[in-house]
Amino acid sequence: MNQRQKLELLAPAKNLEFGIEAINHGADALYIGGPTFGARAAAGNSVADIAKLAAYAHRYDAKVLVAFNTILRDDELEDAQRLTHQLYDAGVDALIVQDLGLLRLDLPPIALHASTQLDNRTPEKVRFLEEVGFSRAVLARELSLAQIREIAQQTSIQLEFFIHGALCVSYSGQCYISHAITGRSANRGECAQLCRVPCTLENRDGIALAKDQHLLSLKDMNQSANLQALAEAGISSFKIEGRLKDLSYVKNVTAWYRQQLDAIMAGQPQWQRASVGRSRYTFTPQPEKSFNRGSTDYFLHGRQIEINSFLSPKFAGEPVGTVSRLGDKWLEVQSNEIFHNGDGISYFNQKKELVGLRVNRAEGNRLFPAETMRGLSVGTELFRNHDQELEKLLEKKSAERHISVNMQLSDTDEGVSLQITDEQGVSASVALALVKEPASNPERAVTTLQEQLAKLGNTMFVADKVELTLSQPWFIPVSSLNALRRDAVQQLELARAAAYQRPAPSTQRSPLAVFPQQKLTYLSNVYNQQAAAFYQQHGVGTIAPAYEMNQESDEVSLMITKHCLRYSFNQCPKEREPGFKPESLVLKMGKDAFRLKFDCKRCEMHVLGKSKQSRLSK
């Protein structure tokens, strides 16, 4: 590991407002969608807003990355190329890319990050991406620490890893079930999230092993306990999922991971923060109170039970107790928690359905819900999925971020000068001409000078030290002193803006790099002629078109996932007695049925099916 490795906290930004708050709450970098071509079609932003966000982020040396990670049609390439230049001119620091056809276009000198949609799982794949010009690879969520370490040891590219938020059940970029059923492509930013709908699992005889459960829905990622291990394995960027989440989620979760990473870096000289400025909060970060489906660290330490969230894809909330008494319009909770008017309470009824209630009034542990209490009985476990007191704090201004500065007031021939220097060593100096008159009360004058200069108010700076190097304390009118301080702050902001440097793009663009595969199936998502030409240039002989281009298809893998229903239902031959023969399984989703195939050698499950067009034509 390089000395003083920078560790970056990367937060989601749905829009300009969310991005600014992510910075205020401690993010070192943001990722945001542009006007088009981002993998969250519902989270697009204008170039003008992205320019404003970049200007704000750069004040703290924070970066803005734009998700440019859909596959592109041939008729979109010209617009895509034009947009890359507009984003570069707006101050964007890097593009997150899935379609490798972009690398054959006339791109601006901007850093490129290989999206997790490229299915970055092996050292060979990541090394190739490094050789053709990527400066960072976003690794697959399914990787173990050992696999991450192996990739880091065999490459020198920056490695990014998701540490929090929703999990796609399929390998990213390898999910086609949304397009197969609805015509909406996940690789085009239009995922219908069919993995969150209820399903039925049947054996070959049509006997249901599970009925109307969310069998493809996973818990959410939470790597809070593994941040140091990830850093030691080679991860330098820690990514929070959530470009479609609400603002309180962004504030709360960003602040939580800021505190966790800072605690890890304290006393660890090999690491440093990737941006500057410290955030102060009006609340205590508690990620368990923001939207989540339960927590898992997934496969980081190998396969484990209960990575799934079969009962509901919704946010049940944190456990808060059980029902002890029921009245006509009230319930009492056996709990040590404090409840508030406006809290959200949830529970699972007898049908295992998640039911939500809003607390209209709380009198100690007696709660008066606004809704009718159905399916609730004594002993029912309760959860809180809306903490009104925390949400009230997060609705307001909940964080400030300041950069520490040292201030020095010195004599000049014409008067005095104020030099202000920030924690990175960037400085600015402003002079004030005045007739020097000794202060009538020197001790009081020293205190006044220091106090007035330290009043940095609503600026982005906070005074760490104010030093007076004067031959003696002078009388300086407070109005003049304030103007001197304002001018110095303004000049420092200009100096910081001038000193900011965007990350340089990779200088590697090897035309001789050989892609690890010589034959590409639809899984490589080749959707345009430039992408095909790119792969041909790098040694690929046979290239199948992207799944989205096929109107007719045989049965193919619509999902490839490490989540295994055999394992979940005690059918895994690796876990059972010798000679055990698992049953053939079919997954039913509404009127659609999908055969399941299990690759036990790779420990993967394939959800097999045909395209909707193909099925309708039969």
Coordinates of C-alpha atoms in Angstrom, one line a residue:
M1 CA 0.0 0.0 0.0
N2 CA 1.3 3.5 -0.9
Q3 CA 2.3 5.7 2.0
R4 CA -0.6 8.0 3.1
Q5 CA -3.2 6.3 1.1
K6 CA -6.3 8.4 0.7
L7 CA -9.5 6.8 1.9
E8 CA -12.6 8.3 0.2
L9 CA -16.2 8.3 1.5
L10 CA -18.4 8.3 -1.7
A11 CA -22.0 9.3 -1.1
P12 CA -25.0 9.4 -3.5
A13 CA -26.6 12.6 -4.7
K14 CA -30.1 12.5 -6.2
N15 CA -29.8 16.2 -7.0
L16 CA -28.0 19.4 -6.3
E17 CA -29.5 19.8 -2.8
F18 CA -28.8 16.2 -1.8
G19 CA -25.2 16.6 -3.0
I20 CA -24.5 19.7 -1.0
E21 CA -25.9 18.1 2.1
A22 CA -23.8 15.0 1.5
I23 CA -20.7 17.2 1.4
N24 CA -21.8 19.1 4.5
H25 CA -22.2 15.8 6.3
G26 CA -18.7 14.6 5.5
A27 CA -18.6 13.0 2.0
D28 CA -15.2 13.1 0.3
A29 CA -16.9 12.5 -3.1
L30 CA -20.3 12.3 -4.7
Y31 CA -21.8 10.4 -7.5
I32 CA -24.7 11.8 -9.4
G33 CA -26.7 11.2 -12.6
G34 CA -26.4 13.6 -15.5
P35 CA -29.2 14.5 -17.9
T36 CA -29.1 11.1 -19.6
F37 CA -27.2 7.8 -19.7
G38 CA -27.2 7.1 -16.0
A39 CA -28.2 3.8 -14.5
R40 CA -31.0 5.5 -12.5
A41 CA -33.2 7.0 -15.2
A42 CA -35.4 8.6 -12.5
A43 CA -32.4 10.5 -11.0
G44 CA -31.2 12.8 -13.8
N45 CA -29.8 16.3 -13.4
S46 CA -29.0 19.2 -15.6
V47 CA -25.4 20.1 -16.5
A48 CA -25.9 23.5 -14.9
D49 CA -26.8 21.9 -11.5
I50 CA -23.9 19.6 -11.7
A51 CA -21.6 22.6 -12.3
K52 CA -23.0 24.2 -9.2
L53 CA -22.4 21.0 -7.2
A54 CA -18.8 20.6 -8.5
A55 CA -18.0 24.2 -7.5
Y56 CA -19.4 23.6 -4.0
A57 CA -17.6 20.2 -3.6
H58 CA -14.3 21.5 -4.8
R59 CA -14.3 24.1 -2.0
Y60 CA -13.5 21.1 0.3
D61 CA -11.4 19.2 -2.2
A62 CA -14.3 16.8 -2.6
K63 CA -14.9 15.2 -6.0
V64 CA -18.0 14.9 -8.2
L65 CA -18.4 11.7 -10.3
V66 CA -21.1 11.4 -12.9
A67 CA -22.8 8.1 -13.5
F68 CA -22.5 7.5 -17.3
N69 CA -23.2 3.8 -16.9
T70 CA -25.8 2.7 -19.3
I71 CA -25.2 0.8 -22.5
L72 CA -25.7 3.0 -25.6
R73 CA -27.4 2.6 -28.9
D74 CA -25.4 3.6 -32.0
D75 CA -27.7 6.6 -32.5
E76 CA -26.9 7.8 -29.0
L77 CA -23.1 7.9 -29.3
E78 CA -22.8 11.3 -30.8
D79 CA -25.0 12.8 -28.0
A80 CA -23.0 10.9 -25.4
Q81 CA -19.7 12.2 -26.7
R82 CA -21.1 15.8 -26.6
L83 CA -22.3 15.3 -23.1
T84 CA -18.9 14.1 -21.8
H85 CA -17.4 17.4 -22.9
Q86 CA -20.2 19.4 -21.3
L87 CA -19.7 17.6 -18.1
Y88 CA -16.0 18.1 -18.2
D89 CA -16.5 21.8 -18.8
A90 CA -18.9 21.8 -15.8
G91 CA -16.0 20.7 -13.5
V92 CA -16.8 17.0 -13.2
D93 CA -13.9 14.9 -11.8
A94 CA -14.7 11.5 -13.4
L95 CA -17.2 9.5 -15.4
I96 CA -18.5 6.1 -14.2
V97 CA -18.7 4.0 -17.4
Q98 CA -20.3 0.7 -18.4
D99 CA -20.3 0.9 -22.2
L100 CA -16.7 0.4 -23.5
G101 CA -17.7 1.8 -26.9
L102 CA -17.2 5.2 -25.2
L103 CA -13.4 4.6 -25.1
R104 CA -13.4 4.9 -28.9
L105 CA -15.0 8.3 -28.9
D106 CA -13.3 11.7 -28.7
L107 CA -13.5 12.1 -24.9
P108 CA -12.2 15.1 -22.9
P109 CA -9.2 14.5 -20.6
I110 CA -11.3 13.2 -17.8
A111 CA -10.8 10.2 -15.4
L112 CA -12.8 7.1 -16.1
H113 CA -14.2 4.7 -13.5
A114 CA -15.3 1.2 -14.5
S115 CA -18.8 0.8 -13.3
T116 CA -19.8 -2.2 -11.3
Q117 CA -22.2 -2.8 -14.2
L118 CA -19.0 -4.1 -16.0
D119 CA -19.1 -7.1 -13.6
N120 CA -15.6 -6.5 -12.1
R121 CA -14.9 -9.7 -10.3
T122 CA -11.5 -11.0 -11.3
P123 CA -7.9 -9.7 -11.3
E124 CA -7.7 -10.4 -15.1
K125 CA -10.7 -8.2 -15.9
V126 CA -9.7 -5.4 -13.6
R127 CA -6.1 -5.5 -14.9
F128 CA -7.4 -5.2 -18.5
L129 CA -9.6 -2.2 -17.5
E130 CA -6.5 -0.6 -16.0
E131 CA -4.5 -1.2 -19.2
V132 CA -7.1 0.5 -21.4
G133 CA -7.4 3.7 -19.5
F134 CA -9.5 3.3 -16.4
S135 CA -8.2 4.8 -13.2
R136 CA -10.7 3.1 -10.9
A137 CA -12.8 -0.1 -10.9
V138 CA -16.0 -0.4 -8.9
L139 CA -15.9 -4.0 -7.7
A140 CA -18.8 -6.5 -7.6
R141 CA -20.6 -6.5 -4.3
E142 CA -20.4 -10.3 -4.1
L143 CA -16.6 -10.4 -3.6
S144 CA -15.0 -11.7 -0.5
L145 CA -12.1 -10.1 1.3
A146 CA -9.7 -12.7 -0.1
Q147 CA -10.9 -11.9 -3.7
I148 CA -10.6 -8.2 -3.1
R149 CA -7.1 -8.6 -1.8
E150 CA -6.1 -10.8 -4.8
I151 CA -7.3 -8.1 -7.2
A152 CA -5.5 -5.4 -5.3
Q153 CA -2.2 -7.4 -5.3
Q154 CA -2.3 -7.9 -9.1
T155 CA -3.3 -4.3 -10.1
S156 CA -2.5 -0.7 -9.2
I157 CA -5.8 0.8 -10.1
Q158 CA -8.0 2.4 -7.5
L159 CA -10.6 0.0 -6.1
E160 CA -14.1 1.1 -5.0
F161 CA -16.6 -1.1 -3.0
F162 CA -20.2 -0.7 -1.9
I163 CA -20.4 -0.5 1.9
H164 CA -24.0 0.4 2.5
G165 CA -27.5 0.2 0.9
A166 CA -29.6 -1.9 -1.4
L167 CA -28.2 -5.1 -2.9
C168 CA -29.0 -6.2 -6.4
V169 CA -29.6 -10.0 -6.2
S170 CA -27.9 -10.5 -9.6
Y171 CA -24.4 -9.7 -10.5
S172 CA -24.6 -6.1 -11.7
G173 CA -24.9 -5.9 -15.4
Q174 CA -26.0 -9.5 -15.6
C175 CA -29.7 -9.1 -14.9
Y176 CA -32.1 -9.2 -17.8
I177 CA -35.4 -10.3 -16.1
S178 CA -36.8 -6.7 -16.1
H179 CA -36.3 -6.4 -19.8
A180 CA -37.6 -10.0 -20.4
I181 CA -40.9 -9.3 -18.6
T182 CA -41.5 -5.6 -19.1
G183 CA -39.1 -4.4 -21.8
R184 CA -37.4 -2.1 -19.3
S185 CA -33.7 -2.7 -19.3
A186 CA -31.6 -2.5 -16.1
N187 CA -28.6 -1.9 -18.3
R188 CA -30.4 1.2 -19.7
G189 CA -31.3 2.6 -16.3
E190 CA -34.9 1.4 -16.3
C191 CA -34.9 -1.6 -13.9
A192 CA -38.5 -2.6 -12.8
Q193 CA -37.1 -4.1 -9.6
L194 CA -38.8 -7.4 -10.1
C195 CA -36.5 -9.0 -7.5
R196 CA -38.7 -7.3 -4.9
V197 CA -42.0 -8.8 -5.9
P198 CA -43.5 -11.9 -4.2
C199 CA -42.7 -15.3 -5.7
T200 CA -43.5 -19.0 -5.3
L201 CA -40.9 -21.7 -5.3
E202 CA -42.0 -25.1 -6.5
N203 CA -40.4 -28.5 -7.0
R204 CA -40.8 -30.7 -10.1
D205 CA -44.1 -32.0 -8.8
G206 CA -45.6 -28.6 -8.4
I207 CA -45.4 -28.7 -4.6
A208 CA -44.7 -25.2 -3.2
L209 CA -41.7 -24.9 -0.9
A210 CA -42.5 -21.3 -0.3
K211 CA -45.5 -19.3 -1.5
D212 CA -45.9 -15.6 -2.1
Q213 CA -42.6 -14.7 -0.5
H214 CA -40.0 -12.2 -1.7
L215 CA -37.6 -14.9 -2.6
L216 CA -35.2 -12.8 -4.6
S217 CA -35.2 -9.8 -2.2
L218 CA -32.0 -9.4 -0.2
K219 CA -31.2 -7.5 3.0
D220 CA -29.2 -4.3 2.6
M221 CA -25.5 -4.1 2.8
N222 CA -23.9 -2.8 5.9
Q223 CA -20.1 -3.0 6.2
S224 CA -19.7 -0.9 9.3
A225 CA -17.8 -3.6 11.0
N226 CA -15.4 -4.3 8.1
L227 CA -14.2 -0.9 7.0
Q228 CA -10.6 -1.3 8.3
A229 CA -10.4 -4.8 6.8
L230 CA -11.6 -3.5 3.5
A231 CA -9.0 -0.7 3.6
E232 CA -6.3 -3.2 4.5
A233 CA -7.4 -5.4 1.6
G234 CA -6.9 -2.5 -0.9
I235 CA -10.2 -0.6 -1.1
S236 CA -9.7 3.2 -1.2
S237 CA -13.2 4.3 -2.1
F238 CA -16.1 3.4 0.2
K239 CA -19.5 3.8 -1.6
I240 CA -22.9 4.3 -0.1
E241 CA -25.8 3.2 -2.4
G242 CA -28.9 5.4 -2.6
R243 CA -29.4 7.9 -5.5
L244 CA -33.1 7.3 -5.1
K245 CA -33.2 7.5 -1.3
D246 CA -34.5 10.5 0.7
L247 CA -32.5 13.3 2.1
S248 CA -32.6 12.1 5.7
Y249 CA -31.0 8.8 4.6
V250 CA -28.2 10.6 2.8
K251 CA -27.5 12.8 5.8
N252 CA -27.7 10.1 8.5
V253 CA -25.8 7.4 6.7
T254 CA -23.1 9.7 5.3
A255 CA -22.5 11.1 8.8
W256 CA -22.3 7.6 10.3
Y257 CA -19.6 6.4 7.9
R258 CA -17.7 9.7 8.2
Q259 CA -17.4 9.1 11.9
Q260 CA -16.4 5.4 11.4
L261 CA -13.7 6.1 8.8
D262 CA -12.3 9.0 10.8
A263 CA -12.0 6.7 13.9
I264 CA -10.2 4.1 11.8
M265 CA -7.7 6.7 10.4
A266 CA -7.0 8.2 13.7
G267 CA -3.5 7.0 14.7
Q268 CA -3.1 5.2 11.4
P269 CA -0.4 7.1 9.5
Q270 CA -0.7 5.1 6.4
W271 CA -4.2 6.6 5.7
Q272 CA -5.6 10.0 5.3
R273 CA -8.9 11.7 4.3
A274 CA -9.5 12.3 0.6
S275 CA -10.9 15.8 1.3
V276 CA -10.6 18.5 3.9
G277 CA -12.9 20.1 6.4
R278 CA -14.6 18.6 9.5
S279 CA -18.3 18.2 9.9
R280 CA -20.2 19.0 13.1
Y281 CA -23.7 17.5 13.5
T282 CA -26.8 18.5 15.4
F283 CA -27.8 14.8 15.7
T284 CA -26.3 11.4 16.5
P285 CA -26.0 9.3 13.3
Q286 CA -27.9 6.1 13.6
P287 CA -28.1 4.2 10.2
E288 CA -30.5 1.6 11.6
K289 CA -33.1 4.3 11.7
S290 CA -32.9 5.1 8.0
F291 CA -34.5 2.9 5.3
N292 CA -33.0 -0.6 5.3
R293 CA -34.3 -4.2 4.8
G294 CA -32.1 -5.5 7.6
S295 CA -28.3 -5.7 7.5
T296 CA -25.8 -8.1 6.0
D297 CA -22.1 -7.9 5.0
Y298 CA -23.1 -10.3 2.2
F299 CA -20.2 -12.6 1.0
L300 CA -17.3 -10.6 2.5
H301 CA -16.5 -13.4 4.9
G302 CA -17.9 -16.2 2.7
R303 CA -21.4 -17.6 2.3
Q304 CA -23.7 -17.2 5.3
I305 CA -27.4 -17.7 6.2
E306 CA -30.0 -15.0 6.3
I307 CA -28.7 -12.7 3.6
N308 CA -32.3 -12.6 2.3
S309 CA -35.3 -10.5 3.3
F310 CA -38.1 -13.0 2.3
L311 CA -41.0 -11.5 4.3
S312 CA -40.9 -8.0 2.9
P313 CA -38.8 -5.7 0.7
K314 CA -40.0 -2.7 2.7
F315 CA -38.5 -1.1 5.8
A316 CA -39.8 -2.8 8.9
G317 CA -37.6 -0.7 11.2
E318 CA -35.7 -1.3 14.4
P319 CA -37.3 -3.6 17.0
V320 CA -38.8 -1.6 19.8
G321 CA -40.7 -4.2 21.9
T322 CA -43.9 -6.3 22.0
V323 CA -47.5 -5.5 22.5
S324 CA -48.5 -6.0 26.2
R325 CA -52.1 -4.7 26.2
L326 CA -54.7 -3.7 23.6
G327 CA -57.5 -1.3 23.9
D328 CA -60.2 -0.2 21.5
K329 CA -58.0 2.6 20.0
W330 CA -54.7 2.1 21.7
L331 CA -52.0 -0.3 22.5
E332 CA -49.3 -0.6 25.1
V333 CA -45.8 -1.7 24.4
Q334 CA -43.4 -3.6 26.6
S335 CA -40.3 -1.5 25.8
N336 CA -37.6 0.7 27.2
E337 CA -37.8 3.0 24.2
I338 CA -39.2 6.5 24.3
F339 CA -42.1 7.1 21.8
H340 CA -43.2 10.4 20.3
N341 CA -46.2 11.7 18.5
G342 CA -45.7 11.0 14.8
D343 CA -43.6 7.9 15.1
G344 CA -44.1 5.1 12.6
I345 CA -44.7 1.6 13.9
S346 CA -44.9 -1.6 12.0
Y347 CA -45.6 -5.3 12.6
F348 CA -46.2 -8.5 10.7
N349 CA -49.8 -9.8 10.9
Q350 CA -50.9 -13.4 10.9
K351 CA -50.5 -13.6 7.1
K352 CA -46.8 -12.4 7.5
E353 CA -47.7 -9.1 5.8
L354 CA -46.0 -6.0 7.0
V355 CA -48.5 -3.5 8.4
G356 CA -47.7 0.1 9.2
L357 CA -49.2 2.5 11.8
R358 CA -48.6 6.2 12.5
V359 CA -48.7 7.1 16.1
N360 CA -51.1 10.0 16.5
R361 CA -50.4 10.4 20.2
A362 CA -47.9 8.8 22.6
E363 CA -48.5 8.7 26.4
G364 CA -45.5 6.9 27.7
N365 CA -45.8 3.4 26.4
R366 CA -49.4 3.7 25.5
L367 CA -49.7 4.5 21.8
F368 CA -52.8 5.9 20.0
P369 CA -52.4 5.0 16.3
A370 CA -54.1 7.1 13.6
E371 CA -55.1 3.9 11.7
T372 CA -57.2 0.9 12.6
M373 CA -55.2 -1.9 14.2
R374 CA -55.7 -5.0 12.2
G375 CA -54.1 -8.4 12.9
L376 CA -52.5 -7.1 16.1
S377 CA -52.4 -9.2 19.3
V378 CA -50.7 -9.3 22.6
G379 CA -47.1 -10.5 22.1
T380 CA -46.8 -9.2 18.6
E381 CA -43.3 -7.8 18.0
L382 CA -43.2 -4.1 17.0
F383 CA -40.8 -2.2 15.0
R384 CA -40.2 1.6 14.5
N385 CA -39.7 2.6 10.9
H386 CA -40.0 6.4 11.5
D387 CA -38.4 8.1 14.4
Q388 CA -40.1 11.5 14.5
E389 CA -37.6 13.1 16.7
L390 CA -34.6 12.2 14.5
E391 CA -36.5 13.1 11.3
K392 CA -37.3 16.6 12.8
L393 CA -33.6 17.1 13.4
L394 CA -32.7 16.0 9.9
E395 CA -35.4 18.2 8.3
K396 CA -33.5 21.2 9.6
K397 CA -29.9 22.3 9.1
S398 CA -28.1 19.3 10.6
A399 CA -24.4 19.8 9.8
E400 CA -21.8 22.4 9.2
R401 CA -18.4 21.7 7.6
H402 CA -15.4 23.9 8.3
I403 CA -11.8 24.0 7.2
S404 CA -9.4 25.0 9.9
V405 CA -7.2 28.1 9.3
N406 CA -4.4 29.9 11.1
M407 CA -4.6 33.7 11.0
Q408 CA -1.6 36.1 11.4
L409 CA -1.9 39.8 11.8
S410 CA 1.5 41.6 11.1
D411 CA 2.9 45.1 10.8
T412 CA 3.6 46.6 7.4
D413 CA 5.1 50.0 6.5
E414 CA 1.7 51.4 5.6
G415 CA -0.3 49.6 8.3
V416 CA -1.0 45.9 8.9
S417 CA -1.6 42.8 6.8
L418 CA -3.6 39.7 7.6
Q419 CA -2.5 36.3 6.3
I420 CA -4.8 33.4 6.5
T421 CA -3.6 29.8 5.8
D422 CA -5.7 26.7 5.7
E423 CA -4.9 23.2 6.7
Q424 CA -3.6 22.3 3.3
G425 CA -1.1 25.2 3.3
V426 CA -3.1 27.4 0.9
S427 CA -2.9 31.0 2.0
A428 CA -3.9 34.5 1.1
S429 CA -2.8 37.9 2.4
V430 CA -4.6 41.3 2.5
A431 CA -3.2 44.6 3.6
L432 CA -4.9 47.5 5.5
A433 CA -3.5 51.0 5.4
L434 CA -3.9 52.9 8.6
V435 CA -2.3 55.5 10.8
K436 CA -0.8 53.5 13.6
E437 CA -2.0 54.7 17.0
P438 CA -1.1 52.7 20.1
A439 CA -4.1 51.2 21.8
S440 CA -5.0 53.0 25.1
N441 CA -5.6 49.6 26.7
P442 CA -3.0 47.1 25.2
E443 CA -4.4 44.0 26.9
R444 CA -7.9 44.7 25.9
A445 CA -6.8 45.6 22.3
V446 CA -5.0 42.2 22.0
T447 CA -8.2 40.4 23.1
T448 CA -10.4 42.4 20.7
L449 CA -8.1 41.9 17.7
Q450 CA -8.0 38.1 18.3
E451 CA -11.8 37.8 18.9
Q452 CA -12.8 39.9 15.9
L453 CA -10.4 38.1 13.5
A454 CA -11.7 34.7 14.7
K455 CA -15.3 35.6 13.9
L456 CA -15.5 33.7 10.7
G457 CA -19.3 33.4 11.1
N458 CA -21.0 31.7 8.1
T459 CA -17.9 31.2 6.1
M460 CA -16.5 27.7 5.3
F461 CA -13.5 28.4 7.7
V462 CA -13.0 28.1 11.4
A463 CA -10.0 29.8 13.2
D464 CA -7.7 27.3 14.8
K465 CA -5.1 29.9 15.9
V466 CA -5.0 33.7 15.7
E467 CA -1.5 35.1 16.0
L468 CA -0.5 38.8 16.4
T469 CA 3.0 39.6 15.3
L470 CA 2.8 43.4 15.9
S471 CA 5.4 45.6 17.4
Q472 CA 2.7 46.7 19.8
P473 CA -1.1 46.5 19.9
W474 CA -2.6 49.2 17.6
F475 CA -5.9 50.8 17.7
I476 CA -7.8 49.4 14.7
P477 CA -11.5 50.3 14.3
V478 CA -13.7 47.2 14.5
S479 CA -15.3 48.0 11.1
S480 CA -11.9 48.1 9.4
L481 CA -10.9 44.9 11.1
N482 CA -14.0 43.2 9.9
A483 CA -13.5 44.3 6.4
L484 CA -9.9 43.1 6.5
R485 CA -11.1 39.7 7.7
R486 CA -13.8 39.5 5.0
D487 CA -11.3 40.4 2.2
A488 CA -8.8 37.8 3.5
V489 CA -11.5 35.1 3.5
Q490 CA -12.6 36.0 0.0
Q491 CA -9.0 35.9 -1.3
L492 CA -8.4 32.5 0.4
E493 CA -11.5 31.1 -1.2
L494 CA -10.2 32.3 -4.6
A495 CA -6.8 30.8 -3.9
R496 CA -8.3 27.5 -2.9
A497 CA -10.4 27.4 -6.1
A498 CA -7.2 28.2 -8.2
A499 CA -5.2 25.5 -6.4
Y500 CA -7.8 22.8 -6.9
Q501 CA -6.7 20.1 -9.3
R502 CA -9.0 17.5 -10.8
P503 CA -7.7 13.9 -10.8
A504 CA -5.7 13.3 -13.9
P505 CA -7.0 10.7 -16.3
S506 CA -5.0 7.5 -16.8
T507 CA -2.1 7.8 -19.2
Q508 CA -2.5 4.1 -20.1
R509 CA -4.4 3.4 -23.3
S510 CA -2.8 0.2 -24.5
P511 CA -4.0 -0.9 -27.9
L512 CA -2.2 -4.2 -27.3
A513 CA -4.1 -5.1 -24.1
V514 CA -5.8 -8.4 -24.6
F515 CA -9.3 -8.9 -23.2
P516 CA -9.5 -12.0 -20.9
Q517 CA -12.2 -13.7 -23.1
Q518 CA -11.9 -14.5 -26.8
K519 CA -15.7 -15.1 -27.2
L520 CA -18.4 -12.9 -25.8
T521 CA -22.0 -13.8 -25.2
Y522 CA -24.9 -11.5 -24.6
L523 CA -23.6 -11.2 -21.0
S524 CA -21.0 -8.6 -22.2
N525 CA -23.8 -6.2 -23.1
V526 CA -22.4 -5.1 -26.5
Y527 CA -25.1 -2.7 -27.8
N528 CA -23.4 -0.6 -30.4
Q529 CA -20.8 -0.9 -33.2
Q530 CA -18.1 1.1 -31.3
A531 CA -18.3 -1.4 -28.4
A532 CA -18.0 -4.3 -30.8
A533 CA -15.0 -2.6 -32.4
F534 CA -13.4 -2.0 -29.1
Y535 CA -13.5 -5.7 -28.1
Q536 CA -12.3 -6.7 -31.6
Q537 CA -9.4 -4.3 -31.2
H538 CA -8.5 -6.1 -28.0
G539 CA -8.4 -9.6 -29.4
V540 CA -12.0 -10.8 -29.1
G541 CA -13.0 -13.0 -32.1
T542 CA -16.7 -13.7 -31.5
I543 CA -19.1 -11.1 -30.2
A544 CA -22.8 -11.8 -29.5
P545 CA -25.1 -8.8 -29.3
A546 CA -26.6 -7.5 -26.1
Y547 CA -29.7 -9.3 -24.7
E548 CA -31.7 -6.1 -25.3
M549 CA -31.1 -6.5 -29.1
N550 CA -32.7 -9.9 -29.3
Q551 CA -36.3 -10.1 -30.2
E552 CA -36.3 -13.9 -30.2
S553 CA -34.2 -16.0 -27.8
D554 CA -33.8 -19.4 -26.5
E555 CA -33.9 -20.0 -22.7
V556 CA -31.0 -18.1 -21.2
S557 CA -29.9 -16.9 -17.8
L558 CA -31.9 -13.8 -17.0
M559 CA -30.2 -13.6 -13.6
I560 CA -26.9 -14.9 -12.3
T561 CA -26.7 -14.6 -8.5
K562 CA -24.7 -15.8 -5.6
H563 CA -27.9 -15.9 -3.6
C564 CA -29.0 -19.5 -3.8
L565 CA -32.5 -20.8 -3.1
R566 CA -31.3 -24.3 -2.7
Y567 CA -29.1 -23.1 0.1
S568 CA -31.9 -21.1 1.7
F569 CA -34.2 -24.1 1.7
N570 CA -31.7 -26.7 2.9
Q571 CA -31.3 -28.2 -0.6
C572 CA -27.6 -27.5 -1.0
P573 CA -25.8 -30.7 -1.8
K574 CA -22.6 -29.3 -0.2
E575 CA -24.4 -28.8 3.1
R576 CA -26.3 -32.1 3.1
E577 CA -25.4 -35.7 3.7
P578 CA -23.4 -37.7 1.1
G579 CA -25.7 -38.9 -1.7
F580 CA -28.3 -36.2 -1.3
K581 CA -29.9 -35.3 -4.6
P582 CA -31.5 -31.9 -4.7
E583 CA -34.8 -31.4 -6.4
S584 CA -35.4 -29.4 -9.6
L585 CA -36.9 -26.0 -8.8
V586 CA -39.1 -23.5 -10.5
L587 CA -39.6 -19.9 -9.5
K588 CA -43.0 -18.4 -10.3
M589 CA -43.5 -14.7 -10.5
G590 CA -47.1 -13.9 -11.2
K591 CA -48.0 -15.6 -14.4
D592 CA -44.3 -16.1 -15.3
A593 CA -42.3 -19.3 -14.5
F594 CA -38.5 -19.5 -14.5
R595 CA -36.5 -22.7 -14.2
L596 CA -33.6 -22.5 -11.8
K597 CA -30.2 -23.9 -12.7
F598 CA -27.5 -24.3 -10.1
D599 CA -23.8 -24.1 -10.8
C600 CA -22.4 -25.6 -7.6
K601 CA -18.8 -25.4 -8.7
R602 CA -19.1 -21.6 -8.8
C603 CA -21.7 -21.5 -6.1
E604 CA -24.1 -19.6 -8.3
M605 CA -27.8 -19.7 -9.2
H606 CA -29.2 -19.0 -12.6
V607 CA -32.8 -17.8 -13.2
L608 CA -33.6 -19.1 -16.7
G609 CA -36.2 -17.8 -19.1
K610 CA -36.9 -16.3 -22.5
S611 CA -37.6 -12.8 -23.5
K612 CA -41.1 -11.5 -23.4
Q613 CA -41.2 -11.1 -27.1
S614 CA -40.0 -14.6 -27.6
R615 CA -42.6 -16.0 -25.2
L616 CA -45.4 -14.0 -26.8
S617 CA -44.6 -15.3 -30.3
K618 CA -45.0 -19.0 -29.4

